[in-house]
Amino acid sequence: MSIPFTLSARHKGFNRAEVVDQNFIEFVQLWQGEVRIAPRDGETVLPGSSLDARGFRELLESQLISRHLDLMARVLRVQNKVFYTIGSSGHEGNAMVARLTRHTDPAFLHYRSGGFMAERFRKIPGMDPVMDSALSFAASKDDPASGGRHKVWGSKPLWVLPQTSTIASHLPKALGTAVAIEQARRIGHTLPIPDDSIAICSFGDASSNHATAQTAFNAAAWTAYQKLPAPVLFVCEDNGIGISVKTPTGWVAANYQHRANLDYFFADGLDLAEGYAQVQRAVEHCRMTRRPTFLHLKTTRVMGHAGTDFEIEWRSIEELFAVECSDPLLRSAGIALESGLYSKDALLGLYEATRKRCFAAAEDADSRPRLTSLADVMKPLAPYTPAAVKAEAERADYADKRLAVFGGEAKLPEKLPPRHLAIQIGQALHDLLAKYPEALLFGEDVAQKGGVYTVTKGLNKTFKGSRVFNTLLDETMILGLAQGYANMGMLPIPEIQYLAYFHNACDQIRGEAASLQFFSNGQYRNPMVMRVASLGYQKGFGGHFHNDNSITALRDIPGLVVGCPSRGDDAAMMLRTLMALAKVDGRVCAFLEPIALYMTKDLYEAGDGQWQFDYPAPSQAMTLGEGRIYHETANDLVVFTFGNGVPMALRAARTIEKELGWRVRVVDLRWLAPLNDAFIAAQASSAKRILVLDEGRKSAGVGEGVITAIVEGGYGAKPLKRVVGADTFTPLAGAALLVLPGDADVVAAARELAAG
């Protein structure tokens, strides 16, 4: 196909968006090909193509909508009327994927998905892709996707879960959603979508190299290798470049075409007539076989990475011209004219009418209100309905299930003698899986082995492998699975084997799970309770991978709830509240389990049994932010702490009382995010002296937040000391105790307060 451009369009000084726009107009005006008899609806648009005339017309309209939204954004961004210019130009062929899938197939989309979205909007009558997109570009409060919080492709009714500028981080949860679709049947869970749905996930060729993408591809193949269904359609939109870094020619095909258990298909996304059947084969294969499918969609990128990318500064004019000649809209224009479906005037009329429609929508969107208060911005971030959460946490209407799970009235855990932390966590998990039939517990070694510390022992036997199961050794994928199960209405309880292992997969919580409610304006949620064996003081085992006291990475995540019990009864009650927070408010929660306290039975002396407690009845729960106070009336010294620090502080308190004559109050925070500032200030108000015991590191630890709450509460002038871990990694063996606070450090700090 020849491209009859004028030389002026190639001029180095031209705005490339203007060039691309003018190219389309000139191509149509100068087109001189043979015109066929126009096909009727139901007839193919061109001989040899499986795409019918109606389908082509609608796909062309979707492509034009996508293109003119991009052109509109480039013009109005400089007028401060829109706030996003990463466009879809060159990727408009992804509209074929939208047409050939259902609006109930969950979609996790690349940011160049304007064509896909415009086409999917057709699936539900009355929806307007132009206005909805314009509202998003304008960051309007009326934006139905995010409420003005980000320019995202998303729609609740169209099952497009909002993504921000994702670089492969959405692939694990897309696969997790595909696995969840099939898992629902095995546990008898009713899906919110048809049982034969597939998950769609699009990304660029550059992103396909990312470690997170490789995690998802590997896990998909691992699943398929075991003959387990995983109906995910990975759509790699290959435009040959990532910002300014070119993908080696043929790399995507060479890398993915022959991967075992990842079924490869190629489609020409630049040519609707040619690519339609190719896309159709991939979609049908994924839906019928329920296997992970890799669709390699050929695209191009015109107009640069974004509006700020002046490609002429780093690409030759000849290279730019060649790229612009591959514009898929030129091929679509050629099909439109050759097929006889459009005359030149009709096609240009449609082109200009679409431009007018997009600009009009943008001007309308600019007149709408935007977010103007902090309360509006944060409203969907961390929903909390205390009364409903309390009612759910204390709901105990599953007595018959409990009897079956525990083996009779006499074996109910509340009828048994006091037990230590590990046992009571296990009992609480049995309780919760009985209470919530949609709950799943999974991770590394959690099934038959019962976890490294046998905390989950017996769960697999009681609830079977469909609800309690081992995963591959990949924390990123464990949390991706959790998000997928949550998307399908289940309550996941993923286990991260050690806190140090979480850091490898942190973005699955920070960038994905915890942000979904915020960026979807509360329309989507990722309820989960992530269990993490945590903190230091583990004897005879270790180094920093197994004694990680870095809680900062969790506390810094907006909206995340972080709880850390120090004793078994608190653990059971906290777990009930965390599950209620997930169930009722869709919250993402982290439950930090102090490894060194798992088996601790004694407090002061060997054999005293004073760190074992009665199991709380299932109607007992703990309010979010509620601390536990030991020696409530004591006020000579108040120690704020959590986790391992609680029994440490209680032991030190005995020595301090004997040596200094002080009565010591110990305050167990229990909840580390959000910190209960009012509770902390209230406890500080009656203290003569304050000591903050934080087993984490000195920098950016929980203790800094506690001291801030004390100071901002007006009690910063009181004598105050902090006992914390050192800013270092934890070494092996006994050297570990040199970097972590101990009983003697607490006593020494009290002496300093007495001397000061």
PDB file of C-alpha atoms in Angstrom, residues 555 625 640 667 669 671-672 674-686 690 692 701-718 720 722:
ATOM      1  CA  ARG A 555       3.288   1.059  57.626  1.00  0.00           C
ATOM      2  CA  GLY A 625      -6.880   0.550  67.237  1.00  0.00           C
ATOM      3  CA  PHE A 640       4.664   1.876  74.869  1.00  0.00           C
ATOM      4  CA  VAL A 667       0.888  -0.401  76.887  1.00  0.00           C
ATOM      5  CA  LEU A 669      -0.275  -0.987  70.945  1.00  0.00           C
ATOM      6  CA  TRP A 671      -2.297  -2.098  65.997  1.00  0.00           C
ATOM      7  CA  LEU A 672       0.679  -0.626  64.116  1.00  0.00           C
ATOM      8  CA  PRO A 674      -3.085   3.059  61.598  1.00  0.00           C
ATOM      9  CA  LEU A 675      -1.617   4.007  64.956  1.00  0.00           C
ATOM     10  CA  ASN A 676      -4.269   5.099  67.434  1.00  0.00           C
ATOM     11  CA  ASP A 677      -2.871   8.562  68.193  1.00  0.00           C
ATOM     12  CA  ALA A 678      -5.689   9.456  70.591  1.00  0.00           C
ATOM     13  CA  PHE A 679      -5.143   6.265  72.617  1.00  0.00           C
ATOM     14  CA  ILE A 680      -1.395   6.897  72.784  1.00  0.00           C
ATOM     15  CA  ALA A 681      -1.885  10.494  73.900  1.00  0.00           C
ATOM     16  CA  ALA A 682      -4.421   9.444  76.523  1.00  0.00           C
ATOM     17  CA  GLN A 683      -1.983   6.936  78.030  1.00  0.00           C
ATOM     18  CA  ALA A 684       0.818   9.517  77.951  1.00  0.00           C
ATOM     19  CA  SER A 685      -1.318  12.127  79.686  1.00  0.00           C
ATOM     20  CA  SER A 686      -1.111  10.479  83.118  1.00  0.00           C
ATOM     21  CA  ILE A 690       7.584   7.702  79.107  1.00  0.00           C
ATOM     22  CA  VAL A 692       9.015   3.820  73.876  1.00  0.00           C
ATOM     23  CA  GLY A 701      10.271   2.646  63.013  1.00  0.00           C
ATOM     24  CA  VAL A 702       6.969   2.409  64.846  1.00  0.00           C
ATOM     25  CA  GLY A 703       8.528   4.286  67.747  1.00  0.00           C
ATOM     26  CA  GLU A 704       8.817   7.454  65.684  1.00  0.00           C
ATOM     27  CA  GLY A 705       5.066   7.383  65.133  1.00  0.00           C
ATOM     28  CA  VAL A 706       4.419   6.822  68.835  1.00  0.00           C
ATOM     29  CA  ILE A 707       6.612   9.756  69.842  1.00  0.00           C
ATOM     30  CA  THR A 708       4.953  11.965  67.246  1.00  0.00           C
ATOM     31  CA  ALA A 709       1.544  11.098  68.704  1.00  0.00           C
ATOM     32  CA  ILE A 710       2.804  11.932  72.204  1.00  0.00           C
ATOM     33  CA  VAL A 711       4.293  15.263  71.120  1.00  0.00           C
ATOM     34  CA  GLU A 712       1.327  16.297  69.005  1.00  0.00           C
ATOM     35  CA  GLY A 713      -0.938  15.307  71.895  1.00  0.00           C
ATOM     36  CA  GLY A 714       0.823  17.906  74.016  1.00  0.00           C
ATOM     37  CA  TYR A 715       2.937  15.622  76.231  1.00  0.00           C
ATOM     38  CA  GLY A 716       6.327  15.948  74.583  1.00  0.00           C
ATOM     39  CA  ALA A 717       7.798  17.872  77.512  1.00  0.00           C
ATOM     40  CA  LYS A 718       7.657  14.854  79.810  1.00  0.00           C
ATOM     41  CA  LEU A 720      11.021  10.444  77.499  1.00  0.00           C
ATOM     42  CA  ARG A 722      13.360   5.421  73.242  1.00  0.00           C
TER      43      ARG A 722
END
